[in-house]
Amino acid sequence: MTALPAILVSVPFGVIVTVQVSSLSQQVGATSMAGAAGGLGVIRQGSPMVSALLLGGAAGSAIAADLGARTIREEFEAMRTMGIDPARRIVAPRMLAMLALAPMLCVLIIFMGIGVGYVLTIVYQDGVPGSYMSSFAAFATMGDLIVALSKSVIFGVVIVIVACQRGLEATSGPRGVAQAVNAAVVIGVIAAFILNVIITQLVSMFLPARIG
């Protein structure tokens, strides 16, 4: 459900990053560093945040709508009456699915973003393939990928928690479900942005960037 939107978002995102980075690198006379700057921008900040936006807008809204509809139909009360825990039967599988989906979505966005940046730099901006890849390899490390994947997982968990909480508390019929979905998307995405700032500051303090 989120794969196609991820591709459609990551392509223009990669174009924007590449154009901005290439323009700046040309102004300061550091065109050979375009690969490093663009690639690191996609990995460290772009991919986790795009993942959060897609997970919140697609997966989070779907979870909130599903649980909200079940709530107003009193399905969860019926499950509790039968001795079934809704959190274990309904919420836990969605959490596990998000834990598996978030890193895969992040990797897809990284691949598409860097790939688009590479093609744009080489084909339309007369970049040198070897220079692009060597500069990227000199600065990008496995730690950058691990941090990006960790961010996406954290954002996904937060989005699922918010979506489930809003869906389980939906009231007032279909209108209440719509309000729950809207609140789940807004709160989840804002929480992801706030967490991104905090995590970025912590990573900068304890894991400073180094040339690989």
PDB file of C-alpha atoms in Angstrom, residues 17-205:
ATOM      1  CA  VAL A  17      18.079  17.318  -3.216  1.00  0.00           C
ATOM      2  CA  THR A  18      20.344  16.779  -6.215  1.00  0.00           C
ATOM      3  CA  VAL A  19      19.498  20.110  -7.825  1.00  0.00           C
ATOM      4  CA  GLN A  20      20.013  22.054  -4.603  1.00  0.00           C
ATOM      5  CA  VAL A  21      23.234  20.267  -3.664  1.00  0.00           C
ATOM      6  CA  SER A  22      24.680  20.520  -7.176  1.00  0.00           C
ATOM      7  CA  SER A  23      23.899  24.226  -7.375  1.00  0.00           C
ATOM      8  CA  LEU A  24      25.564  24.893  -4.025  1.00  0.00           C
ATOM      9  CA  SER A  25      28.588  22.705  -4.772  1.00  0.00           C
ATOM     10  CA  GLN A  26      29.151  24.508  -8.070  1.00  0.00           C
ATOM     11  CA  GLN A  27      29.038  27.876  -6.346  1.00  0.00           C
ATOM     12  CA  VAL A  28      31.711  26.889  -3.826  1.00  0.00           C
ATOM     13  CA  GLY A  29      33.789  24.929  -6.333  1.00  0.00           C
ATOM     14  CA  ALA A  30      33.222  21.522  -4.788  1.00  0.00           C
ATOM     15  CA  THR A  31      31.399  19.663  -7.522  1.00  0.00           C
ATOM     16  CA  SER A  32      33.262  16.460  -6.660  1.00  0.00           C
ATOM     17  CA  MET A  33      31.432  16.380  -3.300  1.00  0.00           C
ATOM     18  CA  ALA A  34      27.949  16.416  -4.816  1.00  0.00           C
ATOM     19  CA  GLY A  35      27.579  12.663  -4.398  1.00  0.00           C
ATOM     20  CA  ALA A  36      28.519  12.710  -0.732  1.00  0.00           C
ATOM     21  CA  ALA A  37      26.296  15.672   0.128  1.00  0.00           C
ATOM     22  CA  GLY A  38      23.277  14.456  -1.795  1.00  0.00           C
ATOM     23  CA  GLY A  39      23.573  10.843  -0.691  1.00  0.00           C
ATOM     24  CA  LEU A  40      24.064  11.687   2.967  1.00  0.00           C
ATOM     25  CA  GLY A  41      21.137  14.091   2.855  1.00  0.00           C
ATOM     26  CA  VAL A  42      18.893  11.340   1.539  1.00  0.00           C
ATOM     27  CA  ILE A  43      20.117   8.717   4.010  1.00  0.00           C
ATOM     28  CA  ARG A  44      20.386  10.745   7.208  1.00  0.00           C
ATOM     29  CA  GLN A  45      17.329  12.973   6.978  1.00  0.00           C
ATOM     30  CA  GLY A  46      15.310  12.463   3.821  1.00  0.00           C
ATOM     31  CA  SER A  47      14.515   8.762   3.939  1.00  0.00           C
ATOM     32  CA  PRO A  48      13.384   8.589   7.607  1.00  0.00           C
ATOM     33  CA  MET A  49      11.157  11.645   7.261  1.00  0.00           C
ATOM     34  CA  VAL A  50       9.628  10.565   3.963  1.00  0.00           C
ATOM     35  CA  SER A  51       9.013   7.174   5.563  1.00  0.00           C
ATOM     36  CA  ALA A  52       7.272   8.865   8.497  1.00  0.00           C
ATOM     37  CA  LEU A  53       5.065  10.927   6.191  1.00  0.00           C
ATOM     38  CA  LEU A  54       4.049   7.889   4.156  1.00  0.00           C
ATOM     39  CA  LEU A  55       3.545   5.641   7.162  1.00  0.00           C
ATOM     40  CA  GLY A  56       1.468   8.293   8.887  1.00  0.00           C
ATOM     41  CA  GLY A  57      -0.558   9.217   5.833  1.00  0.00           C
ATOM     42  CA  ALA A  58      -1.168   5.715   4.467  1.00  0.00           C
ATOM     43  CA  ALA A  59      -0.617   3.052   7.121  1.00  0.00           C
ATOM     44  CA  GLY A  60      -1.541   5.185  10.139  1.00  0.00           C
ATOM     45  CA  SER A  61      -4.758   6.456   8.601  1.00  0.00           C
ATOM     46  CA  ALA A  62      -5.743   2.940   7.508  1.00  0.00           C
ATOM     47  CA  ILE A  63      -5.154   1.537  11.005  1.00  0.00           C
ATOM     48  CA  ALA A  64      -7.087   4.354  12.672  1.00  0.00           C
ATOM     49  CA  ALA A  65      -9.986   3.969  10.242  1.00  0.00           C
ATOM     50  CA  ASP A  66     -10.134   0.193  10.697  1.00  0.00           C
ATOM     51  CA  LEU A  67     -10.001   0.291  14.490  1.00  0.00           C
ATOM     52  CA  GLY A  68     -12.357   3.249  14.639  1.00  0.00           C
ATOM     53  CA  ALA A  69     -14.952   1.432  12.537  1.00  0.00           C
ATOM     54  CA  ARG A  70     -14.615  -1.656  14.735  1.00  0.00           C
ATOM     55  CA  THR A  71     -14.997   0.508  17.841  1.00  0.00           C
ATOM     56  CA  ILE A  72     -18.244   2.167  16.807  1.00  0.00           C
ATOM     57  CA  ARG A  73     -19.608  -1.256  15.822  1.00  0.00           C
ATOM     58  CA  GLU A  74     -18.726  -2.432  19.339  1.00  0.00           C
ATOM     59  CA  GLU A  75     -16.648  -5.314  18.038  1.00  0.00           C
ATOM     60  CA  PHE A  76     -14.036  -4.878  20.746  1.00  0.00           C
ATOM     61  CA  GLU A  77     -16.661  -5.087  23.492  1.00  0.00           C
ATOM     62  CA  ALA A  78     -17.877  -8.327  21.954  1.00  0.00           C
ATOM     63  CA  MET A  79     -14.323  -9.665  21.860  1.00  0.00           C
ATOM     64  CA  ARG A  80     -13.787  -8.816  25.531  1.00  0.00           C
ATOM     65  CA  THR A  81     -17.056 -10.561  26.356  1.00  0.00           C
ATOM     66  CA  MET A  82     -15.726 -13.694  24.694  1.00  0.00           C
ATOM     67  CA  GLY A  83     -12.481 -13.413  26.643  1.00  0.00           C
ATOM     68  CA  ILE A  84     -10.382 -12.244  23.689  1.00  0.00           C
ATOM     69  CA  ASP A  85      -7.864  -9.473  24.270  1.00  0.00           C
ATOM     70  CA  PRO A  86      -8.245  -6.909  21.427  1.00  0.00           C
ATOM     71  CA  ALA A  87      -4.737  -5.570  22.021  1.00  0.00           C
ATOM     72  CA  ARG A  88      -3.209  -8.988  21.447  1.00  0.00           C
ATOM     73  CA  ARG A  89      -5.508 -10.017  18.600  1.00  0.00           C
ATOM     74  CA  ILE A  90      -5.849  -6.705  16.715  1.00  0.00           C
ATOM     75  CA  VAL A  91      -3.151  -4.231  17.794  1.00  0.00           C
ATOM     76  CA  ALA A  92      -0.132  -6.542  18.128  1.00  0.00           C
ATOM     77  CA  PRO A  93      -0.226  -7.859  14.521  1.00  0.00           C
ATOM     78  CA  ARG A  94      -0.334  -4.306  13.204  1.00  0.00           C
ATOM     79  CA  MET A  95       2.636  -3.373  15.353  1.00  0.00           C
ATOM     80  CA  LEU A  96       4.615  -6.351  14.060  1.00  0.00           C
ATOM     81  CA  ALA A  97       3.678  -5.488  10.489  1.00  0.00           C
ATOM     82  CA  MET A  98       4.899  -1.936  10.995  1.00  0.00           C
ATOM     83  CA  LEU A  99       8.203  -3.167  12.444  1.00  0.00           C
ATOM     84  CA  ALA A 100       8.739  -5.162   9.259  1.00  0.00           C
ATOM     85  CA  LEU A 101       7.417  -2.530   6.862  1.00  0.00           C
ATOM     86  CA  ALA A 102       9.202   0.583   8.136  1.00  0.00           C
ATOM     87  CA  PRO A 103      12.836  -0.450   7.443  1.00  0.00           C
ATOM     88  CA  MET A 104      11.945  -1.921   4.040  1.00  0.00           C
ATOM     89  CA  LEU A 105      10.187   1.293   3.082  1.00  0.00           C
ATOM     90  CA  CYS A 106      13.192   3.310   4.265  1.00  0.00           C
ATOM     91  CA  VAL A 107      15.572   1.198   2.165  1.00  0.00           C
ATOM     92  CA  LEU A 108      13.344   1.645  -0.890  1.00  0.00           C
ATOM     93  CA  ILE A 109      13.336   5.421  -0.441  1.00  0.00           C
ATOM     94  CA  ILE A 110      17.124   5.486   0.013  1.00  0.00           C
ATOM     95  CA  PHE A 111      17.641   3.412  -3.126  1.00  0.00           C
ATOM     96  CA  MET A 112      15.291   5.534  -5.220  1.00  0.00           C
ATOM     97  CA  GLY A 113      16.574   8.848  -3.858  1.00  0.00           C
ATOM     98  CA  ILE A 114      20.243   8.075  -4.401  1.00  0.00           C
ATOM     99  CA  GLY A 115      19.563   6.427  -7.759  1.00  0.00           C
ATOM    100  CA  VAL A 116      17.646   9.439  -9.046  1.00  0.00           C
ATOM    101  CA  GLY A 117      20.374  11.756  -7.753  1.00  0.00           C
ATOM    102  CA  TYR A 118      23.054   9.719  -9.482  1.00  0.00           C
ATOM    103  CA  VAL A 119      21.261   9.654 -12.830  1.00  0.00           C
ATOM    104  CA  LEU A 120      20.436  13.364 -12.685  1.00  0.00           C
ATOM    105  CA  THR A 121      23.999  14.317 -11.788  1.00  0.00           C
ATOM    106  CA  ILE A 122      25.595  12.169 -14.490  1.00  0.00           C
ATOM    107  CA  VAL A 123      23.130  12.699 -17.334  1.00  0.00           C
ATOM    108  CA  TYR A 124      21.947  16.272 -16.921  1.00  0.00           C
ATOM    109  CA  GLN A 125      24.708  17.982 -14.941  1.00  0.00           C
ATOM    110  CA  ASP A 126      27.757  16.423 -16.617  1.00  0.00           C
ATOM    111  CA  GLY A 127      28.992  14.801 -13.429  1.00  0.00           C
ATOM    112  CA  VAL A 128      31.667  12.108 -13.334  1.00  0.00           C
ATOM    113  CA  PRO A 129      30.338   8.698 -12.247  1.00  0.00           C
ATOM    114  CA  GLY A 130      33.539   7.736 -10.442  1.00  0.00           C
ATOM    115  CA  SER A 131      33.710  11.025  -8.584  1.00  0.00           C
ATOM    116  CA  TYR A 132      30.079  10.794  -7.494  1.00  0.00           C
ATOM    117  CA  MET A 133      30.440   7.286  -6.123  1.00  0.00           C
ATOM    118  CA  SER A 134      33.862   7.812  -4.541  1.00  0.00           C
ATOM    119  CA  SER A 135      32.771  10.918  -2.658  1.00  0.00           C
ATOM    120  CA  PHE A 136      29.653   9.138  -1.460  1.00  0.00           C
ATOM    121  CA  ALA A 137      31.659   6.095  -0.337  1.00  0.00           C
ATOM    122  CA  ALA A 138      34.192   8.310   1.461  1.00  0.00           C
ATOM    123  CA  PHE A 139      31.599   9.852   3.771  1.00  0.00           C
ATOM    124  CA  ALA A 140      28.686   7.399   3.982  1.00  0.00           C
ATOM    125  CA  THR A 141      29.075   4.658   6.569  1.00  0.00           C
ATOM    126  CA  MET A 142      27.072   1.678   7.738  1.00  0.00           C
ATOM    127  CA  GLY A 143      26.251   3.692  10.846  1.00  0.00           C
ATOM    128  CA  ASP A 144      24.323   6.194   8.735  1.00  0.00           C
ATOM    129  CA  LEU A 145      22.170   3.393   7.326  1.00  0.00           C
ATOM    130  CA  ILE A 146      21.610   1.881  10.773  1.00  0.00           C
ATOM    131  CA  VAL A 147      20.541   5.245  12.193  1.00  0.00           C
ATOM    132  CA  ALA A 148      18.157   5.822   9.273  1.00  0.00           C
ATOM    133  CA  LEU A 149      16.579   2.390   9.663  1.00  0.00           C
ATOM    134  CA  SER A 150      16.326   2.858  13.434  1.00  0.00           C
ATOM    135  CA  LYS A 151      14.594   6.194  12.935  1.00  0.00           C
ATOM    136  CA  SER A 152      12.079   4.677  10.548  1.00  0.00           C
ATOM    137  CA  VAL A 153      11.283   1.879  12.996  1.00  0.00           C
ATOM    138  CA  ILE A 154      10.845   4.329  15.880  1.00  0.00           C
ATOM    139  CA  PHE A 155       8.631   6.572  13.779  1.00  0.00           C
ATOM    140  CA  GLY A 156       6.578   3.572  12.669  1.00  0.00           C
ATOM    141  CA  VAL A 157       6.050   2.396  16.246  1.00  0.00           C
ATOM    142  CA  VAL A 158       4.936   5.858  17.355  1.00  0.00           C
ATOM    143  CA  ILE A 159       2.567   6.169  14.400  1.00  0.00           C
ATOM    144  CA  VAL A 160       0.994   2.764  15.146  1.00  0.00           C
ATOM    145  CA  ILE A 161       0.568   3.623  18.828  1.00  0.00           C
ATOM    146  CA  VAL A 162      -1.113   6.929  18.008  1.00  0.00           C
ATOM    147  CA  ALA A 163      -3.313   5.390  15.290  1.00  0.00           C
ATOM    148  CA  CYS A 164      -4.418   2.523  17.530  1.00  0.00           C
ATOM    149  CA  GLN A 165      -5.108   4.814  20.461  1.00  0.00           C
ATOM    150  CA  ARG A 166      -7.187   7.165  18.337  1.00  0.00           C
ATOM    151  CA  GLY A 167      -9.027   4.326  16.644  1.00  0.00           C
ATOM    152  CA  LEU A 168      -9.876   2.593  19.917  1.00  0.00           C
ATOM    153  CA  GLU A 169     -11.225   5.855  21.357  1.00  0.00           C
ATOM    154  CA  ALA A 170     -13.367   6.802  18.361  1.00  0.00           C
ATOM    155  CA  THR A 171     -16.932   7.827  19.197  1.00  0.00           C
ATOM    156  CA  SER A 172     -19.994   9.455  17.611  1.00  0.00           C
ATOM    157  CA  GLY A 173     -20.304   7.222  14.576  1.00  0.00           C
ATOM    158  CA  PRO A 174     -18.659   7.827  11.194  1.00  0.00           C
ATOM    159  CA  ARG A 175     -17.870  11.426  12.071  1.00  0.00           C
ATOM    160  CA  GLY A 176     -15.905  10.264  15.087  1.00  0.00           C
ATOM    161  CA  VAL A 177     -13.963   7.808  12.917  1.00  0.00           C
ATOM    162  CA  ALA A 178     -13.064  10.585  10.481  1.00  0.00           C
ATOM    163  CA  GLN A 179     -11.889  12.774  13.351  1.00  0.00           C
ATOM    164  CA  ALA A 180      -9.843   9.900  14.764  1.00  0.00           C
ATOM    165  CA  VAL A 181      -8.146   9.326  11.403  1.00  0.00           C
ATOM    166  CA  ASN A 182      -7.339  13.005  11.007  1.00  0.00           C
ATOM    167  CA  ALA A 183      -5.942  13.243  14.533  1.00  0.00           C
ATOM    168  CA  ALA A 184      -3.894  10.061  14.072  1.00  0.00           C
ATOM    169  CA  VAL A 185      -2.198  11.373  10.932  1.00  0.00           C
ATOM    170  CA  VAL A 186      -1.480  14.837  12.314  1.00  0.00           C
ATOM    171  CA  ILE A 187      -0.260  13.733  15.733  1.00  0.00           C
ATOM    172  CA  GLY A 188       1.788  10.851  14.323  1.00  0.00           C
ATOM    173  CA  VAL A 189       3.619  12.982  11.767  1.00  0.00           C
ATOM    174  CA  ILE A 190       4.272  15.821  14.219  1.00  0.00           C
ATOM    175  CA  ALA A 191       5.582  13.353  16.791  1.00  0.00           C
ATOM    176  CA  ALA A 192       7.901  11.874  14.139  1.00  0.00           C
ATOM    177  CA  PHE A 193       9.293  15.319  13.300  1.00  0.00           C
ATOM    178  CA  ILE A 194       9.928  16.072  16.960  1.00  0.00           C
ATOM    179  CA  LEU A 195      11.604  12.713  17.509  1.00  0.00           C
ATOM    180  CA  ASN A 196      13.734  13.277  14.419  1.00  0.00           C
ATOM    181  CA  VAL A 197      15.114  16.494  15.878  1.00  0.00           C
ATOM    182  CA  ILE A 198      15.895  14.795  19.177  1.00  0.00           C
ATOM    183  CA  ILE A 199      17.507  11.740  17.599  1.00  0.00           C
ATOM    184  CA  THR A 200      19.533  13.879  15.188  1.00  0.00           C
ATOM    185  CA  GLN A 201      20.914  15.933  18.066  1.00  0.00           C
ATOM    186  CA  LEU A 202      21.793  12.810  20.052  1.00  0.00           C
ATOM    187  CA  VAL A 203      23.508  11.210  17.055  1.00  0.00           C
ATOM    188  CA  SER A 204      25.472  14.405  16.391  1.00  0.00           C
ATOM    189  CA  MET A 205      26.625  14.480  20.002  1.00  0.00           C
TER     190      MET A 205
END
